């Protein structure tokens, strides 16, 4: 008789879509552990990144213990080996090819060993991973752990606006997250949504996942308890009677909100500050998906 494995909740989506906020809220609502972006672990260990607890990841008691267990299980001699394996992961464009490739064997083994190590070190029954990347979701579905998926969406005009501005990166020791062009942001947003949808559909069809929930950032920040209720319900938790407030943990990477948890408010600055031509251009580029996800074509009208 095998013992019951903890559940993993994977947040899929694009950068600057609120995945760190969602991860914090989910971990709180489900009384679980928020990993942050787990696929960054090996890179974070060797590059001086900081954990949410304030320590460098390479000195955080949680992540040092996780890495030691995973390295031992796989016989890795350095964190750089883990980083190199993750660098070879599938890309979203490969997941959109007519025939979806299977993840590489070394990446599958690394993911499985890392997940087991997180389960053993934390002892939690629910683990939340905000890695976002569809390829990491695809890989995690090959592990034996039960898996639920939240596909997190955000209005692409808000994502374009957010990515066009440098943003503090306290996990990087005082650096900034570099700005990105409108074309790059829009193309990544489209590719990311399509790849996430395709992977999620494939996993649902094969029965590899429990719940697959599509969630909009805007709905999440307006009413967190209602937005999270379907997933919490499927995991046997009841968020309605619990205060939904983010808390401090040991999240890896993500964005600066993890260093300032507390008040939840919708970030709608893009409606006022995004250049008109950029708003029109990103609307045109993302038009088919805007409609599908229920976002208004005229970005100056609140949903
Ligand atoms: Zn830590």
JSON list of N, CA and C in Angstrom, two decimals, residues 5 8 38 41-42 65-76 106-121 143-144:
[
{"chain": "A", "resi": 5, "resn": "UNK", "atom": "N", "xyz": [0.21, 10.68, -1.62]},
{"chain": "A", "resi": 5, "resn": "UNK", "atom": "CA", "xyz": [1.13, 11.77, -1.93]},
{"chain": "A", "resi": 5, "resn": "UNK", "atom": "C", "xyz": [0.44, 13.11, -1.72]},
{"chain": "A", "resi": 8, "resn": "UNK", "atom": "N", "xyz": [-0.16, 18.72, -5.68]},
{"chain": "A", "resi": 8, "resn": "UNK", "atom": "CA", "xyz": [0.54, 19.88, -6.22]},
{"chain": "A", "resi": 8, "resn": "UNK", "atom": "C", "xyz": [-0.45, 20.73, -6.99]},
{"chain": "A", "resi": 38, "resn": "UNK", "atom": "N", "xyz": [9.26, 27.10, -8.71]},
{"chain": "A", "resi": 38, "resn": "UNK", "atom": "CA", "xyz": [10.14, 25.99, -8.35]},
{"chain": "A", "resi": 38, "resn": "UNK", "atom": "C", "xyz": [11.19, 25.70, -9.42]},
{"chain": "A", "resi": 41, "resn": "UNK", "atom": "N", "xyz": [14.77, 26.99, -8.91]},
{"chain": "A", "resi": 41, "resn": "UNK", "atom": "CA", "xyz": [15.58, 26.61, -7.74]},
{"chain": "A", "resi": 41, "resn": "UNK", "atom": "C", "xyz": [17.06, 26.50, -8.05]},
{"chain": "A", "resi": 42, "resn": "UNK", "atom": "N", "xyz": [17.40, 25.77, -9.10]},
{"chain": "A", "resi": 42, "resn": "UNK", "atom": "CA", "xyz": [18.81, 25.47, -9.35]},
{"chain": "A", "resi": 42, "resn": "UNK", "atom": "C", "xyz": [19.56, 26.72, -9.79]},
{"chain": "A", "resi": 65, "resn": "UNK", "atom": "N", "xyz": [18.00, 22.23, 2.11]},
{"chain": "A", "resi": 65, "resn": "UNK", "atom": "CA", "xyz": [17.64, 20.84, 2.41]},
{"chain": "A", "resi": 65, "resn": "UNK", "atom": "C", "xyz": [17.01, 20.17, 1.19]},
{"chain": "A", "resi": 66, "resn": "UNK", "atom": "N", "xyz": [16.16, 20.92, 0.47]},
{"chain": "A", "resi": 66, "resn": "UNK", "atom": "CA", "xyz": [15.53, 20.36, -0.74]},
{"chain": "A", "resi": 66, "resn": "UNK", "atom": "C", "xyz": [16.60, 20.00, -1.77]},
{"chain": "A", "resi": 67, "resn": "UNK", "atom": "N", "xyz": [17.52, 20.94, -2.00]},
{"chain": "A", "resi": 67, "resn": "UNK", "atom": "CA", "xyz": [18.55, 20.71, -3.02]},
{"chain": "A", "resi": 67, "resn": "UNK", "atom": "C", "xyz": [19.45, 19.53, -2.64]},
{"chain": "A", "resi": 68, "resn": "UNK", "atom": "N", "xyz": [19.78, 19.43, -1.37]},
{"chain": "A", "resi": 68, "resn": "UNK", "atom": "CA", "xyz": [20.66, 18.33, -0.94]},
{"chain": "A", "resi": 68, "resn": "UNK", "atom": "C", "xyz": [20.00, 16.99, -1.20]},
{"chain": "A", "resi": 69, "resn": "UNK", "atom": "N", "xyz": [18.73, 16.88, -0.88]},
{"chain": "A", "resi": 69, "resn": "UNK", "atom": "CA", "xyz": [18.03, 15.61, -1.10]},
{"chain": "A", "resi": 69, "resn": "UNK", "atom": "C", "xyz": [17.96, 15.27, -2.58]},
{"chain": "A", "resi": 70, "resn": "UNK", "atom": "N", "xyz": [17.59, 16.27, -3.40]},
{"chain": "A", "resi": 70, "resn": "UNK", "atom": "CA", "xyz": [17.45, 16.00, -4.83]},
{"chain": "A", "resi": 70, "resn": "UNK", "atom": "C", "xyz": [18.80, 15.66, -5.46]},
{"chain": "A", "resi": 71, "resn": "UNK", "atom": "N", "xyz": [19.84, 16.41, -5.09]},
{"chain": "A", "resi": 71, "resn": "UNK", "atom": "CA", "xyz": [21.19, 16.11, -5.62]},
{"chain": "A", "resi": 71, "resn": "UNK", "atom": "C", "xyz": [21.61, 14.70, -5.25]},
{"chain": "A", "resi": 72, "resn": "UNK", "atom": "N", "xyz": [21.35, 14.33, -4.00]},
{"chain": "A", "resi": 72, "resn": "UNK", "atom": "CA", "xyz": [21.75, 13.00, -3.53]},
{"chain": "A", "resi": 72, "resn": "UNK", "atom": "C", "xyz": [21.00, 11.91, -4.30]},
{"chain": "A", "resi": 73, "resn": "UNK", "atom": "N", "xyz": [19.70, 12.12, -4.48]},
{"chain": "A", "resi": 73, "resn": "UNK", "atom": "CA", "xyz": [18.91, 11.09, -5.18]},
{"chain": "A", "resi": 73, "resn": "UNK", "atom": "C", "xyz": [19.39, 10.89, -6.61]},
{"chain": "A", "resi": 74, "resn": "UNK", "atom": "N", "xyz": [19.76, 12.01, -7.26]},
{"chain": "A", "resi": 74, "resn": "UNK", "atom": "CA", "xyz": [20.13, 11.93, -8.68]},
{"chain": "A", "resi": 74, "resn": "UNK", "atom": "C", "xyz": [21.63, 11.79, -8.90]},
{"chain": "A", "resi": 75, "resn": "UNK", "atom": "N", "xyz": [22.40, 11.93, -7.85]},
{"chain": "A", "resi": 75, "resn": "UNK", "atom": "CA", "xyz": [23.85, 11.84, -8.01]},
{"chain": "A", "resi": 75, "resn": "UNK", "atom": "C", "xyz": [24.45, 13.07, -8.66]},
{"chain": "A", "resi": 76, "resn": "UNK", "atom": "N", "xyz": [23.79, 14.21, -8.53]},
{"chain": "A", "resi": 76, "resn": "UNK", "atom": "CA", "xyz": [24.34, 15.45, -9.09]},
{"chain": "A", "resi": 76, "resn": "UNK", "atom": "C", "xyz": [25.50, 15.93, -8.22]},
{"chain": "A", "resi": 106, "resn": "UNK", "atom": "N", "xyz": [16.19, 13.54, -18.35]},
{"chain": "A", "resi": 106, "resn": "UNK", "atom": "CA", "xyz": [16.89, 14.16, -17.22]},
{"chain": "A", "resi": 106, "resn": "UNK", "atom": "C", "xyz": [16.03, 15.23, -16.54]},
{"chain": "A", "resi": 107, "resn": "UNK", "atom": "N", "xyz": [15.22, 15.96, -17.34]},
{"chain": "A", "resi": 107, "resn": "UNK", "atom": "CA", "xyz": [14.34, 16.96, -16.75]},
{"chain": "A", "resi": 107, "resn": "UNK", "atom": "C", "xyz": [13.23, 16.29, -15.94]},
{"chain": "A", "resi": 108, "resn": "UNK", "atom": "N", "xyz": [12.70, 15.19, -16.47]},
{"chain": "A", "resi": 108, "resn": "UNK", "atom": "CA", "xyz": [11.66, 14.46, -15.73]},
{"chain": "A", "resi": 108, "resn": "UNK", "atom": "C", "xyz": [12.19, 13.96, -14.39]},
{"chain": "A", "resi": 109, "resn": "UNK", "atom": "N", "xyz": [13.39, 13.41, -14.42]},
{"chain": "A", "resi": 109, "resn": "UNK", "atom": "CA", "xyz": [13.97, 12.89, -13.18]},
{"chain": "A", "resi": 109, "resn": "UNK", "atom": "C", "xyz": [14.26, 14.01, -12.18]},
{"chain": "A", "resi": 110, "resn": "UNK", "atom": "N", "xyz": [14.73, 15.14, -12.70]},
{"chain": "A", "resi": 110, "resn": "UNK", "atom": "CA", "xyz": [15.02, 16.28, -11.81]},
{"chain": "A", "resi": 110, "resn": "UNK", "atom": "C", "xyz": [13.75, 16.82, -11.18]},
{"chain": "A", "resi": 111, "resn": "UNK", "atom": "N", "xyz": [12.70, 16.94, -11.98]},
{"chain": "A", "resi": 111, "resn": "UNK", "atom": "CA", "xyz": [11.42, 17.44, -11.46]},
{"chain": "A", "resi": 111, "resn": "UNK", "atom": "C", "xyz": [10.87, 16.49, -10.39]},
{"chain": "A", "resi": 112, "resn": "UNK", "atom": "N", "xyz": [10.89, 15.20, -10.68]},
{"chain": "A", "resi": 112, "resn": "UNK", "atom": "CA", "xyz": [10.33, 14.23, -9.73]},
{"chain": "A", "resi": 112, "resn": "UNK", "atom": "C", "xyz": [11.12, 14.25, -8.42]},
{"chain": "A", "resi": 113, "resn": "UNK", "atom": "N", "xyz": [12.44, 14.30, -8.52]},
{"chain": "A", "resi": 113, "resn": "UNK", "atom": "CA", "xyz": [13.27, 14.29, -7.31]},
{"chain": "A", "resi": 113, "resn": "UNK", "atom": "C", "xyz": [13.08, 15.58, -6.52]},
{"chain": "A", "resi": 114, "resn": "UNK", "atom": "N", "xyz": [12.96, 16.71, -7.23]},
{"chain": "A", "resi": 114, "resn": "UNK", "atom": "CA", "xyz": [12.78, 17.99, -6.55]},
{"chain": "A", "resi": 114, "resn": "UNK", "atom": "C", "xyz": [11.43, 18.03, -5.83]},
{"chain": "A", "resi": 115, "resn": "UNK", "atom": "N", "xyz": [10.39, 17.56, -6.51]},
{"chain": "A", "resi": 115, "resn": "UNK", "atom": "CA", "xyz": [9.07, 17.55, -5.87]},
{"chain": "A", "resi": 115, "resn": "UNK", "atom": "C", "xyz": [9.09, 16.66, -4.62]},
{"chain": "A", "resi": 116, "resn": "UNK", "atom": "N", "xyz": [9.67, 15.46, -4.74]},
{"chain": "A", "resi": 116, "resn": "UNK", "atom": "CA", "xyz": [9.72, 14.58, -3.56]},
{"chain": "A", "resi": 116, "resn": "UNK", "atom": "C", "xyz": [10.46, 15.26, -2.42]},
{"chain": "A", "resi": 117, "resn": "UNK", "atom": "N", "xyz": [11.55, 15.93, -2.75]},
{"chain": "A", "resi": 117, "resn": "UNK", "atom": "CA", "xyz": [12.34, 16.60, -1.71]},
{"chain": "A", "resi": 117, "resn": "UNK", "atom": "C", "xyz": [11.53, 17.72, -1.04]},
{"chain": "A", "resi": 118, "resn": "UNK", "atom": "N", "xyz": [10.78, 18.48, -1.83]},
{"chain": "A", "resi": 118, "resn": "UNK", "atom": "CA", "xyz": [9.95, 19.55, -1.25]},
{"chain": "A", "resi": 118, "resn": "UNK", "atom": "C", "xyz": [8.91, 18.93, -0.31]},
{"chain": "A", "resi": 119, "resn": "UNK", "atom": "N", "xyz": [8.30, 17.84, -0.76]},
{"chain": "A", "resi": 119, "resn": "UNK", "atom": "CA", "xyz": [7.28, 17.18, 0.08]},
{"chain": "A", "resi": 119, "resn": "UNK", "atom": "C", "xyz": [7.89, 16.73, 1.41]},
{"chain": "A", "resi": 120, "resn": "UNK", "atom": "N", "xyz": [9.08, 16.12, 1.34]},
{"chain": "A", "resi": 120, "resn": "UNK", "atom": "CA", "xyz": [9.69, 15.58, 2.56]},
{"chain": "A", "resi": 120, "resn": "UNK", "atom": "C", "xyz": [10.16, 16.69, 3.50]},
{"chain": "A", "resi": 121, "resn": "UNK", "atom": "N", "xyz": [10.75, 17.73, 2.94]},
{"chain": "A", "resi": 121, "resn": "UNK", "atom": "CA", "xyz": [11.31, 18.80, 3.78]},
{"chain": "A", "resi": 121, "resn": "UNK", "atom": "C", "xyz": [10.20, 19.63, 4.44]},
{"chain": "A", "resi": 143, "resn": "UNK", "atom": "N", "xyz": [5.14, 13.25, -13.22]},
{"chain": "A", "resi": 143, "resn": "UNK", "atom": "CA", "xyz": [5.51, 12.73, -11.89]},
{"chain": "A", "resi": 143, "resn": "UNK", "atom": "C", "xyz": [4.29, 12.03, -11.31]},
{"chain": "A", "resi": 144, "resn": "UNK", "atom": "N", "xyz": [4.53, 11.28, -10.26]},
{"chain": "A", "resi": 144, "resn": "UNK", "atom": "CA", "xyz": [3.42, 10.48, -9.70]},
{"chain": "A", "resi": 144, "resn": "UNK", "atom": "C", "xyz": [2.49, 11.30, -8.82]}
]
